[in-house]
Coordinates of C-alpha atoms in Angstrom, one line a residue:
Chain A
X500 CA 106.5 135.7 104.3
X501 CA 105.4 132.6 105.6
X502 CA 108.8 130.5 106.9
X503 CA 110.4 127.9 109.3
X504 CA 113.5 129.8 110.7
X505 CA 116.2 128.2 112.4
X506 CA 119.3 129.4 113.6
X507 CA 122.5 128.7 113.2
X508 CA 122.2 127.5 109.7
X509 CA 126.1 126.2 110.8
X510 CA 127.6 125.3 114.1
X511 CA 130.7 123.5 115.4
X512 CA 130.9 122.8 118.6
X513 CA 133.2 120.1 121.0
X514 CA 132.0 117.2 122.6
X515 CA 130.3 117.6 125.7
X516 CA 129.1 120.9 125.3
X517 CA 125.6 121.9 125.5
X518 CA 123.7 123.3 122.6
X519 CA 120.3 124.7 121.6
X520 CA 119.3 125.0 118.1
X521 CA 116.1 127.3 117.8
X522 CA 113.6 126.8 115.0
X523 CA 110.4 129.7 114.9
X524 CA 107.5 129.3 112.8
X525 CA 105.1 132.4 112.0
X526 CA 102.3 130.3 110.2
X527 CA 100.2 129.5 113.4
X528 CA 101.1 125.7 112.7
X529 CA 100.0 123.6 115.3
X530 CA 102.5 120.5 114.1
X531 CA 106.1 121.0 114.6
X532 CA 108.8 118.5 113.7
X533 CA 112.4 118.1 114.0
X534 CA 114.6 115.6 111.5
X535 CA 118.2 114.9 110.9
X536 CA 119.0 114.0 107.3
X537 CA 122.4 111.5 106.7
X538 CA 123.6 110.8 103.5
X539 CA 121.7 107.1 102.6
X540 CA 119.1 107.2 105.3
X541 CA 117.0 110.4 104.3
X542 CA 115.3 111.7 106.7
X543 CA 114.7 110.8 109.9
X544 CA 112.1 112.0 113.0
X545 CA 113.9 112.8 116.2
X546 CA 110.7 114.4 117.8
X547 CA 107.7 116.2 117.1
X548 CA 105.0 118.0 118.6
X549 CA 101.0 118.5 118.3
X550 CA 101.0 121.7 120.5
X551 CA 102.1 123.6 122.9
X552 CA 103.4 121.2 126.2
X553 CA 102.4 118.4 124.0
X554 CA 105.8 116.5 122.5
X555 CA 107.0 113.1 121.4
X556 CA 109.7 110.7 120.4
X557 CA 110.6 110.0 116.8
X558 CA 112.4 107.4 115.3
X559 CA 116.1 108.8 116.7
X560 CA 115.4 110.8 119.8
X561 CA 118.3 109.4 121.7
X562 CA 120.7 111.8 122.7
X563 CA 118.1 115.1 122.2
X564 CA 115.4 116.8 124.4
X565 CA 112.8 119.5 123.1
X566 CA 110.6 121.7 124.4
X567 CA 107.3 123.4 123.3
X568 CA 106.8 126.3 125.9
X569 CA 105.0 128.7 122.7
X570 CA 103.5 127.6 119.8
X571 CA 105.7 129.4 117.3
X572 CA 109.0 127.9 118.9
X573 CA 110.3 124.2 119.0
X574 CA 113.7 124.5 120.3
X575 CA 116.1 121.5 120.0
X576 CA 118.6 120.7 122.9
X577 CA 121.8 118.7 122.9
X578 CA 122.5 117.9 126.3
X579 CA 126.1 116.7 125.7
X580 CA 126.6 116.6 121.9
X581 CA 128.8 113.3 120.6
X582 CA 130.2 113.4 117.2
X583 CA 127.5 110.7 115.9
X584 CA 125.4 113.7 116.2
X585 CA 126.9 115.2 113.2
X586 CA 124.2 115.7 110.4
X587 CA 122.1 118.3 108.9
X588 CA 118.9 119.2 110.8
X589 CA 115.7 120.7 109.8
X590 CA 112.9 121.9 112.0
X591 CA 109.3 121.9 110.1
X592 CA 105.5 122.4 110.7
X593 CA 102.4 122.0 109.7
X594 CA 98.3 122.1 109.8
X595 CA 95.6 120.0 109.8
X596 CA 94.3 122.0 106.7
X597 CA 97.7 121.1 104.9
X598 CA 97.3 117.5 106.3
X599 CA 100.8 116.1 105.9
X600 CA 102.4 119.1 103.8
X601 CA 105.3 120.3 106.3
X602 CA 107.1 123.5 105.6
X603 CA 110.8 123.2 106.5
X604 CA 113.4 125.7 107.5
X605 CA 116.5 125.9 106.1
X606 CA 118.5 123.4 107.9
X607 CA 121.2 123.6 110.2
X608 CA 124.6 121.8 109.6
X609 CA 126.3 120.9 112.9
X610 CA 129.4 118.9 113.2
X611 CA 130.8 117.7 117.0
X612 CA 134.2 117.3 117.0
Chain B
X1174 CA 113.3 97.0 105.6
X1175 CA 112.7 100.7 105.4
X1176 CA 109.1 101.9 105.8
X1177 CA 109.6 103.7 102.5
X1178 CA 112.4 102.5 99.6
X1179 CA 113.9 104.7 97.2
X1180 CA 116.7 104.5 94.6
X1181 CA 119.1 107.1 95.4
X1182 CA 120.8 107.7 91.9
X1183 CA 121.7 110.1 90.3
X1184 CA 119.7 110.4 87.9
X1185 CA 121.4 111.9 84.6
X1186 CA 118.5 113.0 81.7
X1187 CA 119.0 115.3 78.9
X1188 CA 117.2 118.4 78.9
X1189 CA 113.5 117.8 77.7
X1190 CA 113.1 114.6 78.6
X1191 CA 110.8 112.4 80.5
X1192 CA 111.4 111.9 84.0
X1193 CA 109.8 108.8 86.2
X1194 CA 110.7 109.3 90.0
X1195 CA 110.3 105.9 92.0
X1196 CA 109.7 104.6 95.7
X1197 CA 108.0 101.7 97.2
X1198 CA 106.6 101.3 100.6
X1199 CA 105.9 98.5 103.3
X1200 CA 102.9 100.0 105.7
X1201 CA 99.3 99.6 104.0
X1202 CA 98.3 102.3 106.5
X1203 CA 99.7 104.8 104.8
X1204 CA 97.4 107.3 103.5
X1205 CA 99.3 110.4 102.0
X1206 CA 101.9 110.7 99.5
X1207 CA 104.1 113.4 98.9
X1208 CA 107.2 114.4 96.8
X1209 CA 109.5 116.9 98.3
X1210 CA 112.1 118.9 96.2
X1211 CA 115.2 119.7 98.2
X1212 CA 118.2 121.7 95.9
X1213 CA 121.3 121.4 97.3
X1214 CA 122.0 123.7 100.9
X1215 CA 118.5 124.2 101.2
X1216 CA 115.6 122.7 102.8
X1217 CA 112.7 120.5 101.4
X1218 CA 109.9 121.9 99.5
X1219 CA 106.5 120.3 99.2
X1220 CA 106.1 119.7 95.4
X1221 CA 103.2 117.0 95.0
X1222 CA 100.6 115.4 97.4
X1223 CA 98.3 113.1 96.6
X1224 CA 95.7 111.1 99.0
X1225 CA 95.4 107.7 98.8
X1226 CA 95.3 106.6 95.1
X1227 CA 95.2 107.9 91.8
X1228 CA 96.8 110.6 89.7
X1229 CA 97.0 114.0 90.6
X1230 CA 99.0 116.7 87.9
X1231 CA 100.7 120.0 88.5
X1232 CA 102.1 121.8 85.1
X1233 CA 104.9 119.2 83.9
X1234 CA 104.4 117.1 87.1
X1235 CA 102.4 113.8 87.7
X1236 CA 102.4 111.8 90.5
X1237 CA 101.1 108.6 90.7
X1238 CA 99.8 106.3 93.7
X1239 CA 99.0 102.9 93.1
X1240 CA 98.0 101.4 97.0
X1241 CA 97.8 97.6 95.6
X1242 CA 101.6 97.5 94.5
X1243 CA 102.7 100.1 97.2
X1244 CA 104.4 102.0 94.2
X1245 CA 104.5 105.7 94.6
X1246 CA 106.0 107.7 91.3
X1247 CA 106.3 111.2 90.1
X1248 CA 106.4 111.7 86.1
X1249 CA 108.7 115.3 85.8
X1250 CA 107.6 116.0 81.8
X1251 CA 110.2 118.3 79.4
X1252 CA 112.4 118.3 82.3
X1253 CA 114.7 121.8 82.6
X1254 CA 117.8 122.0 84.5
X1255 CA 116.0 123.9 87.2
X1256 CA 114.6 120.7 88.0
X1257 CA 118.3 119.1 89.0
X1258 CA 117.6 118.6 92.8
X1259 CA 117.4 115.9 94.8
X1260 CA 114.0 114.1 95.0
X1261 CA 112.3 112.6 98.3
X1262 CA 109.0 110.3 98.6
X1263 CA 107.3 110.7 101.9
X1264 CA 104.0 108.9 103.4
X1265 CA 101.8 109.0 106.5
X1266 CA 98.8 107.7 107.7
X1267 CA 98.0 108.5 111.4
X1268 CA 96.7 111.2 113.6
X1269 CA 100.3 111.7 114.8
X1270 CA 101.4 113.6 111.3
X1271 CA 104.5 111.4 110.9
X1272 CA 106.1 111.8 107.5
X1273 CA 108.2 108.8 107.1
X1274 CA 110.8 109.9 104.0
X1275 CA 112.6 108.2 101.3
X1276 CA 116.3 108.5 101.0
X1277 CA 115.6 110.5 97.7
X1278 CA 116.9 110.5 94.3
X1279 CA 119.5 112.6 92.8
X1280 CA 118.0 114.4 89.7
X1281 CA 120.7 115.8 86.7
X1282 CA 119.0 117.6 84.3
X1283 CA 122.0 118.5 81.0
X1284 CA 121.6 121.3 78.9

């Protein structure tokens, strides 16, 4: 089945302690994204990348680092987690044949306490 | 402003009715529309895309891009309550694949 996965789908963790969510795509997607969603303000970009070793900033990439080592894996790291940090993230990709149409994993609700 | 405007709702619409989605955007540059279906706890799903403007219909879903008001809309027709989920507008436009999103809308569909 063709998916986004990300784990954990929940995590709480403390302030100040490193964390790594993992997101795995097994579509051959060349596009991988990573968003936070907040209640009013949707959606928004933290980083994304166009291939592998090729990465950018989003519209929120403050306080976040990715890496794209492999083409199926986008991993994104909190250095030292804050509480403003608290949201629900979703890793997705895509293709140039599905132009914008990103597939999305599941999410992954963290809260920094 | 936001790049992309949408009233977040709810929404509340007996079973069988008409549905009109609605969200407005700022950058002319956008090229690509798209309606994402997200039910709760899960993540978004591409429902409708639609390049530049026009019309395009899927079973009891139309959506609608009109590039000279910057109005994007999706028509949901005999709406069930399978479709109560919250609904997002995105758009893009360049070679990066940014998907800037609407705050989406709410969606109640009564027995």
């Amino acid at each position: 089945e063709a998916q986004v996965t990300q784990n954990p789908r929940y995590l709480i963790t403390v302030t100040g302690k490193k964390l790594t969510v993992t997101c795995s795509q097994n579509m051959n997607h060349e596009y991988m994204s990573w968003y936070r969603q907040d209640p009013g303000l949707g959606l928004r970009q933290i980083y994304y990348s166009m291939n592998v070793e090729v990465t950018d900033k989003g519209d929120v990439p403050e306080g976040y680092k990715v890496s794209r080592k492999e083409k199926r894996n986008f991993p994104l790291i909190l250095e030292s987690p804050s509480p403003n940090q608290t949201s629900l993230y979703f890793c997705a990709s895509t293709t140039k044949k599905a132009n914008y149409g990103y597939t999305f994993g599941s999410g992954t609700r963290l809260t920094v306490v | 402003q936001k790049e992309v405007e949408q009233d977040p709702g709810p929404l509340s619409v007996p079973e069988g009715a008409i549905v009109s989605l609605n969200c407005t955007y700022s950058n002319s540059a956008f090229q690509y529309f798209m309606w994402y279906r997200q039910y709760s706890r899960k993540g978004p799903e591409l429902l409708m895309y639609t390049y530049s403007s026009g019309n395009k219909e899927d079973g009891r879903f139309t959506a609608q891009v009109d590039k000279s008001s910057k109005y994007i809309s999706l028509f949901i027709r005999d709406s069930q309550p399978s479709d109560s989920a919250t609904y997002l507008c995105a758009a893009g436009g360049d070679s990066s694949y940014k998907l800037i999103f609407g705050s989406g809308t709410r969606l109640l569909v009564r027995p």
